[in-house]
Amino acid sequence: KAGVTQTPRYLIKTRGQQVTLSCSPISGHRSVSWYQQTPGQGLQFLFEYFSETQRNKGNFPGRFSGRQFSNSRSEMNVSTLELGDSALYLCASSPTQGNYGYTFGSGTRLTVV
Amino acid sequence: AQSVSQHNHHVILSEAASLELGCNYSYGGTVNLFWYVQYPGQHLQLLLKYFSGDPLVKGIKGFEAEFIKSKFSFNLRKPSVQWSDTAEYFCAVNEPSSSNTGKLIFGQGTTLQVKP
């Protein structure tokens, strides 16, 4: 079956702009989590959605937001982009919350200039 | 707060050498434990996971890990590495019984370079 699909794969934005990233989980998976990966900070949890509700949020500013749709697809939005937001953004899906392990997508590489 | 520590940041081995990567976590309650691998240019892939039961877990590609609760450790091992094992390895933890159940905490990663 198809894996976790993230679009777009690459994105270049200018400081101050906003960006929306998309994630389609594995069919039947209802939990979607987002992570930011940078060389300096490693993999950091952004948020988790389950049944269209945000269940958990990491230590990121309010400029980072997300949502989940009824078909479990998820989007994350970053407003007022800063240079430090340049990172690989990873989406992971799981059949349900927590206990089944997570399958990751290939990520969206965001570069802020 | 929960934290995960991977002791080795960069490991260089020759083919056929044995591998052990250390991972320690800080949470004292029930945990789920994972090892992920990221091959160059590829996405994170699950190597193995521990939820409960036998503390010696076998994963894909000949990897195994041992959960030692008293030491808060979940070390990854492979008896004989291959050049194709060159990758970055991440240990991760979550807390299935808490409100943080959907949140994975990752270690900083270990880069493994296997010389042919």
PDB file of N, CA and C in Angstrom, chain B residues 9-106:
ATOM      1  N   HIS B   9      28.127   9.872  18.577  1.00  0.00           N
ATOM      2  CA  HIS B   9      27.615  10.746  17.526  1.00  0.00           C
ATOM      3  C   HIS B   9      28.069  10.282  16.156  1.00  0.00           C
ATOM      4  N   HIS B  10      29.286   9.749  16.104  1.00  0.00           N
ATOM      5  CA  HIS B  10      29.821   9.320  14.813  1.00  0.00           C
ATOM      6  C   HIS B  10      30.641   8.055  15.054  1.00  0.00           C
ATOM      7  N   VAL B  11      30.265   6.996  14.353  1.00  0.00           N
ATOM      8  CA  VAL B  11      30.948   5.716  14.498  1.00  0.00           C
ATOM      9  C   VAL B  11      31.465   5.272  13.142  1.00  0.00           C
ATOM     10  N   ILE B  12      32.709   4.870  13.103  1.00  0.00           N
ATOM     11  CA  ILE B  12      33.306   4.365  11.868  1.00  0.00           C
ATOM     12  C   ILE B  12      33.742   2.927  12.108  1.00  0.00           C
ATOM     13  N   LEU B  13      33.253   2.030  11.261  1.00  0.00           N
ATOM     14  CA  LEU B  13      33.590   0.613  11.390  1.00  0.00           C
ATOM     15  C   LEU B  13      33.997   0.046  10.044  1.00  0.00           C
ATOM     16  N   SER B  14      34.737  -1.017  10.071  1.00  0.00           N
ATOM     17  CA  SER B  14      35.035  -1.771   8.855  1.00  0.00           C
ATOM     18  C   SER B  14      33.964  -2.838   8.671  1.00  0.00           C
ATOM     19  N   GLU B  15      33.753  -3.223   7.435  1.00  0.00           N
ATOM     20  CA  GLU B  15      32.776  -4.287   7.160  1.00  0.00           C
ATOM     21  C   GLU B  15      33.117  -5.521   7.988  1.00  0.00           C
ATOM     22  N   ALA B  16      32.062  -6.193   8.439  1.00  0.00           N
ATOM     23  CA  ALA B  16      32.141  -7.406   9.250  1.00  0.00           C
ATOM     24  C   ALA B  16      32.380  -7.132  10.731  1.00  0.00           C
ATOM     25  N   ALA B  17      32.649  -5.885  11.084  1.00  0.00           N
ATOM     26  CA  ALA B  17      32.796  -5.558  12.506  1.00  0.00           C
ATOM     27  C   ALA B  17      31.439  -5.610  13.190  1.00  0.00           C
ATOM     28  N   SER B  18      31.457  -5.761  14.502  1.00  0.00           N
ATOM     29  CA  SER B  18      30.201  -5.765  15.251  1.00  0.00           C
ATOM     30  C   SER B  18      29.854  -4.334  15.663  1.00  0.00           C
ATOM     31  N   LEU B  19      28.557  -4.112  15.798  1.00  0.00           N
ATOM     32  CA  LEU B  19      28.061  -2.770  16.089  1.00  0.00           C
ATOM     33  C   LEU B  19      27.249  -2.767  17.371  1.00  0.00           C
ATOM     34  N   GLU B  20      27.464  -1.763  18.199  1.00  0.00           N
ATOM     35  CA  GLU B  20      26.557  -1.498  19.307  1.00  0.00           C
ATOM     36  C   GLU B  20      26.432   0.001  19.467  1.00  0.00           C
ATOM     37  N   LEU B  21      25.216   0.494  19.351  1.00  0.00           N
ATOM     38  CA  LEU B  21      24.932   1.914  19.536  1.00  0.00           C
ATOM     39  C   LEU B  21      24.128   2.088  20.819  1.00  0.00           C
ATOM     40  N   GLY B  22      24.596   3.000  21.651  1.00  0.00           N
ATOM     41  CA  GLY B  22      23.955   3.194  22.936  1.00  0.00           C
ATOM     42  C   GLY B  22      22.788   4.169  22.885  1.00  0.00           C
ATOM     43  N   CYS B  23      21.779   3.889  23.692  1.00  0.00           N
ATOM     44  CA  CYS B  23      20.626   4.771  23.829  1.00  0.00           C
ATOM     45  C   CYS B  23      20.126   4.694  25.266  1.00  0.00           C
ATOM     46  N   ASN B  24      20.005   5.839  25.896  1.00  0.00           N
ATOM     47  CA  ASN B  24      19.429   5.915  27.239  1.00  0.00           C
ATOM     48  C   ASN B  24      18.307   6.942  27.249  1.00  0.00           C
ATOM     49  N   TYR B  25      17.288   6.672  28.032  1.00  0.00           N
ATOM     50  CA  TYR B  25      16.168   7.602  28.148  1.00  0.00           C
ATOM     51  C   TYR B  25      15.968   7.940  29.607  1.00  0.00           C
ATOM     52  N   SER B  26      15.180   9.002  29.843  1.00  0.00           N
ATOM     53  CA  SER B  26      15.113   9.500  31.216  1.00  0.00           C
ATOM     54  C   SER B  26      13.818   9.147  31.943  1.00  0.00           C
ATOM     55  N   TYR B  27      12.801   8.735  31.235  1.00  0.00           N
ATOM     56  CA  TYR B  27      11.486   8.555  31.861  1.00  0.00           C
ATOM     57  C   TYR B  27      11.416   7.262  32.647  1.00  0.00           C
ATOM     58  N   GLY B  28      10.873   7.323  33.855  1.00  0.00           N
ATOM     59  CA  GLY B  28      10.847   6.149  34.707  1.00  0.00           C
ATOM     60  C   GLY B  28       9.616   5.285  34.595  1.00  0.00           C
ATOM     61  N   GLY B  29       8.640   5.716  33.830  1.00  0.00           N
ATOM     62  CA  GLY B  29       7.410   4.952  33.705  1.00  0.00           C
ATOM     63  C   GLY B  29       7.441   4.025  32.498  1.00  0.00           C
ATOM     64  N   THR B  30       6.270   3.603  32.084  1.00  0.00           N
ATOM     65  CA  THR B  30       6.151   2.707  30.929  1.00  0.00           C
ATOM     66  C   THR B  30       6.511   3.444  29.646  1.00  0.00           C
ATOM     67  N   VAL B  31       7.339   2.827  28.842  1.00  0.00           N
ATOM     68  CA  VAL B  31       7.769   3.465  27.599  1.00  0.00           C
ATOM     69  C   VAL B  31       7.646   2.495  26.429  1.00  0.00           C
ATOM     70  N   ASN B  32       7.457   3.058  25.273  1.00  0.00           N
ATOM     71  CA  ASN B  32       7.650   2.342  24.022  1.00  0.00           C
ATOM     72  C   ASN B  32       8.965   2.844  23.444  1.00  0.00           C
ATOM     73  N   LEU B  33       9.745   1.951  22.870  1.00  0.00           N
ATOM     74  CA  LEU B  33      11.081   2.302  22.392  1.00  0.00           C
ATOM     75  C   LEU B  33      11.235   1.934  20.925  1.00  0.00           C
ATOM     76  N   PHE B  34      11.936   2.759  20.198  1.00  0.00           N
ATOM     77  CA  PHE B  34      12.077   2.580  18.756  1.00  0.00           C
ATOM     78  C   PHE B  34      13.516   2.876  18.330  1.00  0.00           C
ATOM     79  N   TRP B  35      13.937   2.199  17.284  1.00  0.00           N
ATOM     80  CA  TRP B  35      15.121   2.608  16.539  1.00  0.00           C
ATOM     81  C   TRP B  35      14.701   2.839  15.090  1.00  0.00           C
ATOM     82  N   TYR B  36      15.078   4.019  14.595  1.00  0.00           N
ATOM     83  CA  TYR B  36      14.837   4.365  13.201  1.00  0.00           C
ATOM     84  C   TYR B  36      16.179   4.521  12.504  1.00  0.00           C
ATOM     85  N   VAL B  37      16.164   4.289  11.189  1.00  0.00           N
ATOM     86  CA  VAL B  37      17.370   4.486  10.384  1.00  0.00           C
ATOM     87  C   VAL B  37      17.044   5.414   9.224  1.00  0.00           C
ATOM     88  N   GLN B  38      17.986   6.265   8.892  1.00  0.00           N
ATOM     89  CA  GLN B  38      17.819   7.183   7.766  1.00  0.00           C
ATOM     90  C   GLN B  38      19.017   6.998   6.852  1.00  0.00           C
ATOM     91  N   TYR B  39      18.815   6.281   5.743  1.00  0.00           N
ATOM     92  CA  TYR B  39      19.873   6.103   4.763  1.00  0.00           C
ATOM     93  C   TYR B  39      20.048   7.409   3.985  1.00  0.00           C
ATOM     94  N   PRO B  40      21.231   7.640   3.455  1.00  0.00           N
ATOM     95  CA  PRO B  40      21.491   8.893   2.741  1.00  0.00           C
ATOM     96  C   PRO B  40      20.426   9.169   1.676  1.00  0.00           C
ATOM     97  N   GLY B  41      19.794  10.315   1.776  1.00  0.00           N
ATOM     98  CA  GLY B  41      18.800  10.722   0.802  1.00  0.00           C
ATOM     99  C   GLY B  41      17.450  10.048   0.923  1.00  0.00           C
ATOM    100  N   GLN B  42      17.275   9.250   1.971  1.00  0.00           N
ATOM    101  CA  GLN B  42      16.010   8.535   2.120  1.00  0.00           C
ATOM    102  C   GLN B  42      15.279   8.974   3.388  1.00  0.00           C
ATOM    103  N   HIS B  43      14.046   8.483   3.526  1.00  0.00           N
ATOM    104  CA  HIS B  43      13.260   8.870   4.691  1.00  0.00           C
ATOM    105  C   HIS B  43      13.536   7.944   5.870  1.00  0.00           C
ATOM    106  N   LEU B  44      13.090   8.359   7.029  1.00  0.00           N
ATOM    107  CA  LEU B  44      13.232   7.554   8.230  1.00  0.00           C
ATOM    108  C   LEU B  44      12.478   6.238   8.082  1.00  0.00           C
ATOM    109  N   GLN B  45      13.161   5.169   8.439  1.00  0.00           N
ATOM    110  CA  GLN B  45      12.523   3.848   8.382  1.00  0.00           C
ATOM    111  C   GLN B  45      12.639   3.185   9.747  1.00  0.00           C
ATOM    112  N   LEU B  46      11.589   2.495  10.134  1.00  0.00           N
ATOM    113  CA  LEU B  46      11.592   1.808  11.423  1.00  0.00           C
ATOM    114  C   LEU B  46      12.426   0.525  11.340  1.00  0.00           C
ATOM    115  N   LEU B  47      13.430   0.429  12.212  1.00  0.00           N
ATOM    116  CA  LEU B  47      14.267  -0.762  12.290  1.00  0.00           C
ATOM    117  C   LEU B  47      13.635  -1.811  13.214  1.00  0.00           C
ATOM    118  N   LEU B  48      13.225  -1.347  14.374  1.00  0.00           N
ATOM    119  CA  LEU B  48      12.612  -2.240  15.347  1.00  0.00           C
ATOM    120  C   LEU B  48      11.931  -1.413  16.417  1.00  0.00           C
ATOM    121  N   LYS B  49      11.087  -2.097  17.205  1.00  0.00           N
ATOM    122  CA  LYS B  49      10.357  -1.413  18.270  1.00  0.00           C
ATOM    123  C   LYS B  49      10.150  -2.365  19.430  1.00  0.00           C
ATOM    124  N   TYR B  50      10.048  -1.780  20.608  1.00  0.00           N
ATOM    125  CA  TYR B  50       9.744  -2.558  21.802  1.00  0.00           C
ATOM    126  C   TYR B  50       8.552  -1.924  22.486  1.00  0.00           C
ATOM    127  N   PHE B  51       7.530  -2.745  22.728  1.00  0.00           N
ATOM    128  CA  PHE B  51       6.369  -2.269  23.479  1.00  0.00           C
ATOM    129  C   PHE B  51       6.279  -2.987  24.823  1.00  0.00           C
ATOM    130  N   SER B  52       6.453  -4.320  24.789  1.00  0.00           N
ATOM    131  CA  SER B  52       6.397  -5.104  26.024  1.00  0.00           C
ATOM    132  C   SER B  52       6.900  -6.504  25.706  1.00  0.00           C
ATOM    133  N   GLY B  53       7.034  -7.342  26.734  1.00  0.00           N
ATOM    134  CA  GLY B  53       7.405  -8.727  26.512  1.00  0.00           C
ATOM    135  C   GLY B  53       8.908  -8.940  26.498  1.00  0.00           C
ATOM    136  N   ASP B  54       9.370  -9.823  25.636  1.00  0.00           N
ATOM    137  CA  ASP B  54      10.786 -10.184  25.556  1.00  0.00           C
ATOM    138  C   ASP B  54      11.624  -8.927  25.343  1.00  0.00           C
ATOM    139  N   PRO B  55      12.558  -8.648  26.254  1.00  0.00           N
ATOM    140  CA  PRO B  55      13.336  -7.410  26.119  1.00  0.00           C
ATOM    141  C   PRO B  55      14.341  -7.436  24.973  1.00  0.00           C
ATOM    142  N   LEU B  56      14.571  -8.606  24.386  1.00  0.00           N
ATOM    143  CA  LEU B  56      15.461  -8.686  23.238  1.00  0.00           C
ATOM    144  C   LEU B  56      14.594  -8.670  21.983  1.00  0.00           C
ATOM    145  N   VAL B  57      14.731  -7.609  21.224  1.00  0.00           N
ATOM    146  CA  VAL B  57      13.860  -7.389  20.071  1.00  0.00           C
ATOM    147  C   VAL B  57      14.665  -7.543  18.799  1.00  0.00           C
ATOM    148  N   LYS B  58      14.126  -8.283  17.866  1.00  0.00           N
ATOM    149  CA  LYS B  58      14.798  -8.442  16.574  1.00  0.00           C
ATOM    150  C   LYS B  58      14.078  -7.587  15.539  1.00  0.00           C
ATOM    151  N   GLY B  59      14.880  -6.911  14.722  1.00  0.00           N
ATOM    152  CA  GLY B  59      14.305  -6.047  13.703  1.00  0.00           C
ATOM    153  C   GLY B  59      14.703  -6.488  12.312  1.00  0.00           C
ATOM    154  N   ILE B  60      14.604  -5.557  11.392  1.00  0.00           N
ATOM    155  CA  ILE B  60      14.945  -5.866  10.008  1.00  0.00           C
ATOM    156  C   ILE B  60      16.452  -5.802   9.802  1.00  0.00           C
ATOM    157  N   LYS B  61      16.905  -6.411   8.727  1.00  0.00           N
ATOM    158  CA  LYS B  61      18.294  -6.337   8.269  1.00  0.00           C
ATOM    159  C   LYS B  61      19.300  -6.823   9.307  1.00  0.00           C
ATOM    160  N   GLY B  62      18.900  -7.738  10.159  1.00  0.00           N
ATOM    161  CA  GLY B  62      19.813  -8.347  11.116  1.00  0.00           C
ATOM    162  C   GLY B  62      20.060  -7.539  12.376  1.00  0.00           C
ATOM    163  N   PHE B  63      19.350  -6.448  12.560  1.00  0.00           N
ATOM    164  CA  PHE B  63      19.509  -5.631  13.763  1.00  0.00           C
ATOM    165  C   PHE B  63      18.691  -6.201  14.920  1.00  0.00           C
ATOM    166  N   GLU B  64      19.185  -5.975  16.127  1.00  0.00           N
ATOM    167  CA  GLU B  64      18.448  -6.321  17.324  1.00  0.00           C
ATOM    168  C   GLU B  64      18.740  -5.270  18.392  1.00  0.00           C
ATOM    169  N   ALA B  65      17.879  -5.212  19.392  1.00  0.00           N
ATOM    170  CA  ALA B  65      18.090  -4.271  20.483  1.00  0.00           C
ATOM    171  C   ALA B  65      17.634  -4.914  21.772  1.00  0.00           C
ATOM    172  N   GLU B  66      18.277  -4.512  22.852  1.00  0.00           N
ATOM    173  CA  GLU B  66      17.930  -5.066  24.152  1.00  0.00           C
ATOM    174  C   GLU B  66      17.477  -3.955  25.083  1.00  0.00           C
ATOM    175  N   PHE B  67      16.294  -4.152  25.650  1.00  0.00           N
ATOM    176  CA  PHE B  67      15.741  -3.217  26.620  1.00  0.00           C
ATOM    177  C   PHE B  67      16.177  -3.655  28.006  1.00  0.00           C
ATOM    178  N   ILE B  68      16.906  -2.779  28.696  1.00  0.00           N
ATOM    179  CA  ILE B  68      17.296  -3.054  30.077  1.00  0.00           C
ATOM    180  C   ILE B  68      16.655  -1.976  30.936  1.00  0.00           C
ATOM    181  N   LYS B  69      15.552  -2.345  31.576  1.00  0.00           N
ATOM    182  CA  LYS B  69      14.750  -1.363  32.307  1.00  0.00           C
ATOM    183  C   LYS B  69      15.545  -0.714  33.435  1.00  0.00           C
ATOM    184  N   SER B  70      16.337  -1.500  34.140  1.00  0.00           N
ATOM    185  CA  SER B  70      17.087  -0.975  35.290  1.00  0.00           C
ATOM    186  C   SER B  70      18.129   0.050  34.875  1.00  0.00           C
ATOM    187  N   LYS B  71      18.555  -0.006  33.635  1.00  0.00           N
ATOM    188  CA  LYS B  71      19.557   0.927  33.133  1.00  0.00           C
ATOM    189  C   LYS B  71      18.957   1.991  32.224  1.00  0.00           C
ATOM    190  N   PHE B  72      17.635   1.954  32.043  1.00  0.00           N
ATOM    191  CA  PHE B  72      16.953   2.905  31.147  1.00  0.00           C
ATOM    192  C   PHE B  72      17.645   2.903  29.780  1.00  0.00           C
ATOM    193  N   SER B  73      17.982   1.719  29.292  1.00  0.00           N
ATOM    194  CA  SER B  73      18.735   1.649  28.045  1.00  0.00           C
ATOM    195  C   SER B  73      18.038   0.787  27.007  1.00  0.00           C
ATOM    196  N   PHE B  74      18.349   1.072  25.770  1.00  0.00           N
ATOM    197  CA  PHE B  74      17.790   0.320  24.629  1.00  0.00           C
ATOM    198  C   PHE B  74      18.851   0.362  23.533  1.00  0.00           C
ATOM    199  N   ASN B  75      19.891  -0.429  23.705  1.00  0.00           N
ATOM    200  CA  ASN B  75      21.024  -0.389  22.789  1.00  0.00           C
ATOM    201  C   ASN B  75      20.774  -1.216  21.539  1.00  0.00           C
ATOM    202  N   LEU B  76      21.245  -0.722  20.443  1.00  0.00           N
ATOM    203  CA  LEU B  76      21.088  -1.370  19.138  1.00  0.00           C
ATOM    204  C   LEU B  76      22.355  -2.157  18.818  1.00  0.00           C
ATOM    205  N   ARG B  77      22.164  -3.356  18.272  1.00  0.00           N
ATOM    206  CA  ARG B  77      23.329  -4.205  17.963  1.00  0.00           C
ATOM    207  C   ARG B  77      23.168  -4.869  16.605  1.00  0.00           C
ATOM    208  N   LYS B  78      24.320  -5.155  16.009  1.00  0.00           N
ATOM    209  CA  LYS B  78      24.344  -5.975  14.807  1.00  0.00           C
ATOM    210  C   LYS B  78      25.682  -6.716  14.811  1.00  0.00           C
ATOM    211  N   PRO B  79      25.671  -8.022  14.642  1.00  0.00           N
ATOM    212  CA  PRO B  79      26.909  -8.804  14.774  1.00  0.00           C
ATOM    213  C   PRO B  79      27.958  -8.482  13.709  1.00  0.00           C
ATOM    214  N   SER B  80      27.493  -8.170  12.498  1.00  0.00           N
ATOM    215  CA  SER B  80      28.428  -7.972  11.402  1.00  0.00           C
ATOM    216  C   SER B  80      27.856  -6.936  10.448  1.00  0.00           C
ATOM    217  N   VAL B  81      28.458  -5.753  10.425  1.00  0.00           N
ATOM    218  CA  VAL B  81      27.898  -4.675   9.591  1.00  0.00           C
ATOM    219  C   VAL B  81      28.367  -4.799   8.151  1.00  0.00           C
ATOM    220  N   GLN B  82      27.550  -4.201   7.277  1.00  0.00           N
ATOM    221  CA  GLN B  82      27.874  -4.166   5.858  1.00  0.00           C
ATOM    222  C   GLN B  82      27.982  -2.714   5.421  1.00  0.00           C
ATOM    223  N   TRP B  83      28.626  -2.498   4.284  1.00  0.00           N
ATOM    224  CA  TRP B  83      28.767  -1.144   3.757  1.00  0.00           C
ATOM    225  C   TRP B  83      27.396  -0.481   3.613  1.00  0.00           C
ATOM    226  N   SER B  84      26.387  -1.277   3.266  1.00  0.00           N
ATOM    227  CA  SER B  84      25.038  -0.741   3.067  1.00  0.00           C
ATOM    228  C   SER B  84      24.368  -0.297   4.368  1.00  0.00           C
ATOM    229  N   ASP B  85      24.989  -0.559   5.498  1.00  0.00           N
ATOM    230  CA  ASP B  85      24.440  -0.087   6.772  1.00  0.00           C
ATOM    231  C   ASP B  85      24.839   1.352   7.071  1.00  0.00           C
ATOM    232  N   THR B  86      25.660   1.939   6.222  1.00  0.00           N
ATOM    233  CA  THR B  86      26.033   3.344   6.387  1.00  0.00           C
ATOM    234  C   THR B  86      24.774   4.207   6.378  1.00  0.00           C
ATOM    235  N   ALA B  87      24.549   4.915   7.468  1.00  0.00           N
ATOM    236  CA  ALA B  87      23.295   5.660   7.632  1.00  0.00           C
ATOM    237  C   ALA B  87      23.343   6.405   8.958  1.00  0.00           C
ATOM    238  N   GLU B  88      22.268   7.133   9.218  1.00  0.00           N
ATOM    239  CA  GLU B  88      22.113   7.761  10.536  1.00  0.00           C
ATOM    240  C   GLU B  88      21.040   6.990  11.301  1.00  0.00           C
ATOM    241  N   TYR B  89      21.321   6.732  12.558  1.00  0.00           N
ATOM    242  CA  TYR B  89      20.449   5.910  13.392  1.00  0.00           C
ATOM    243  C   TYR B  89      19.900   6.748  14.537  1.00  0.00           C
ATOM    244  N   PHE B  90      18.584   6.643  14.728  1.00  0.00           N
ATOM    245  CA  PHE B  90      17.915   7.425  15.762  1.00  0.00           C
ATOM    246  C   PHE B  90      17.183   6.507  16.728  1.00  0.00           C
ATOM    247  N   CYS B  91      17.400   6.757  17.998  1.00  0.00           N
ATOM    248  CA  CYS B  91      16.632   6.099  19.043  1.00  0.00           C
ATOM    249  C   CYS B  91      15.475   7.030  19.411  1.00  0.00           C
ATOM    250  N   ALA B  92      14.308   6.476  19.706  1.00  0.00           N
ATOM    251  CA  ALA B  92      13.152   7.311  20.046  1.00  0.00           C
ATOM    252  C   ALA B  92      12.306   6.627  21.112  1.00  0.00           C
ATOM    253  N   VAL B  93      11.621   7.450  21.879  1.00  0.00           N
ATOM    254  CA  VAL B  93      10.806   6.959  22.998  1.00  0.00           C
ATOM    255  C   VAL B  93       9.461   7.656  22.977  1.00  0.00           C
ATOM    256  N   ASN B  94       8.408   6.929  23.352  1.00  0.00           N
ATOM    257  CA  ASN B  94       7.177   7.633  23.703  1.00  0.00           C
ATOM    258  C   ASN B  94       6.569   7.004  24.944  1.00  0.00           C
ATOM    259  N   GLU B  95       5.628   7.702  25.521  1.00  0.00           N
ATOM    260  CA  GLU B  95       5.026   7.308  26.782  1.00  0.00           C
ATOM    261  C   GLU B  95       3.580   6.913  26.513  1.00  0.00           C
ATOM    262  N   PRO B  96       3.304   5.626  26.366  1.00  0.00           N
ATOM    263  CA  PRO B  96       1.974   5.202  25.928  1.00  0.00           C
ATOM    264  C   PRO B  96       0.863   5.459  26.932  1.00  0.00           C
ATOM    265  N   SER B  97       1.209   5.659  28.175  1.00  0.00           N
ATOM    266  CA  SER B  97       0.173   5.794  29.201  1.00  0.00           C
ATOM    267  C   SER B  97      -0.052   7.231  29.637  1.00  0.00           C
ATOM    268  N   SER B  98       0.552   8.141  28.953  1.00  0.00           N
ATOM    269  CA  SER B  98       0.424   9.532  29.365  1.00  0.00           C
ATOM    270  C   SER B  98      -0.288  10.330  28.292  1.00  0.00           C
ATOM    271  N   SER B  99      -0.510  11.597  28.592  1.00  0.00           N
ATOM    272  CA  SER B  99      -1.121  12.485  27.602  1.00  0.00           C
ATOM    273  C   SER B  99      -0.174  12.738  26.442  1.00  0.00           C
ATOM    274  N   ASN B 100       1.085  12.354  26.592  1.00  0.00           N
ATOM    275  CA  ASN B 100       2.064  12.542  25.531  1.00  0.00           C
ATOM    276  C   ASN B 100       2.176  11.328  24.629  1.00  0.00           C
ATOM    277  N   THR B 101       1.153  10.486  24.637  1.00  0.00           N
ATOM    278  CA  THR B 101       1.275   9.203  23.957  1.00  0.00           C
ATOM    279  C   THR B 101       1.612   9.307  22.490  1.00  0.00           C
ATOM    280  N   GLY B 102       1.210  10.412  21.836  1.00  0.00           N
ATOM    281  CA  GLY B 102       1.469  10.525  20.408  1.00  0.00           C
ATOM    282  C   GLY B 102       2.769  11.209  20.075  1.00  0.00           C
ATOM    283  N   LYS B 103       3.591  11.471  21.069  1.00  0.00           N
ATOM    284  CA  LYS B 103       4.787  12.280  20.863  1.00  0.00           C
ATOM    285  C   LYS B 103       6.033  11.416  20.978  1.00  0.00           C
ATOM    286  N   LEU B 104       6.815  11.393  19.919  1.00  0.00           N
ATOM    287  CA  LEU B 104       8.088  10.679  19.936  1.00  0.00           C
ATOM    288  C   LEU B 104       9.196  11.644  20.319  1.00  0.00           C
ATOM    289  N   ILE B 105      10.017  11.246  21.281  1.00  0.00           N
ATOM    290  CA  ILE B 105      11.205  12.009  21.626  1.00  0.00           C
ATOM    291  C   ILE B 105      12.403  11.290  21.020  1.00  0.00           C
ATOM    292  N   PHE B 106      13.150  11.998  20.202  1.00  0.00           N
ATOM    293  CA  PHE B 106      14.278  11.398  19.511  1.00  0.00           C
ATOM    294  C   PHE B 106      15.609  11.754  20.178  1.00  0.00           C
TER     295      PHE B 106
END
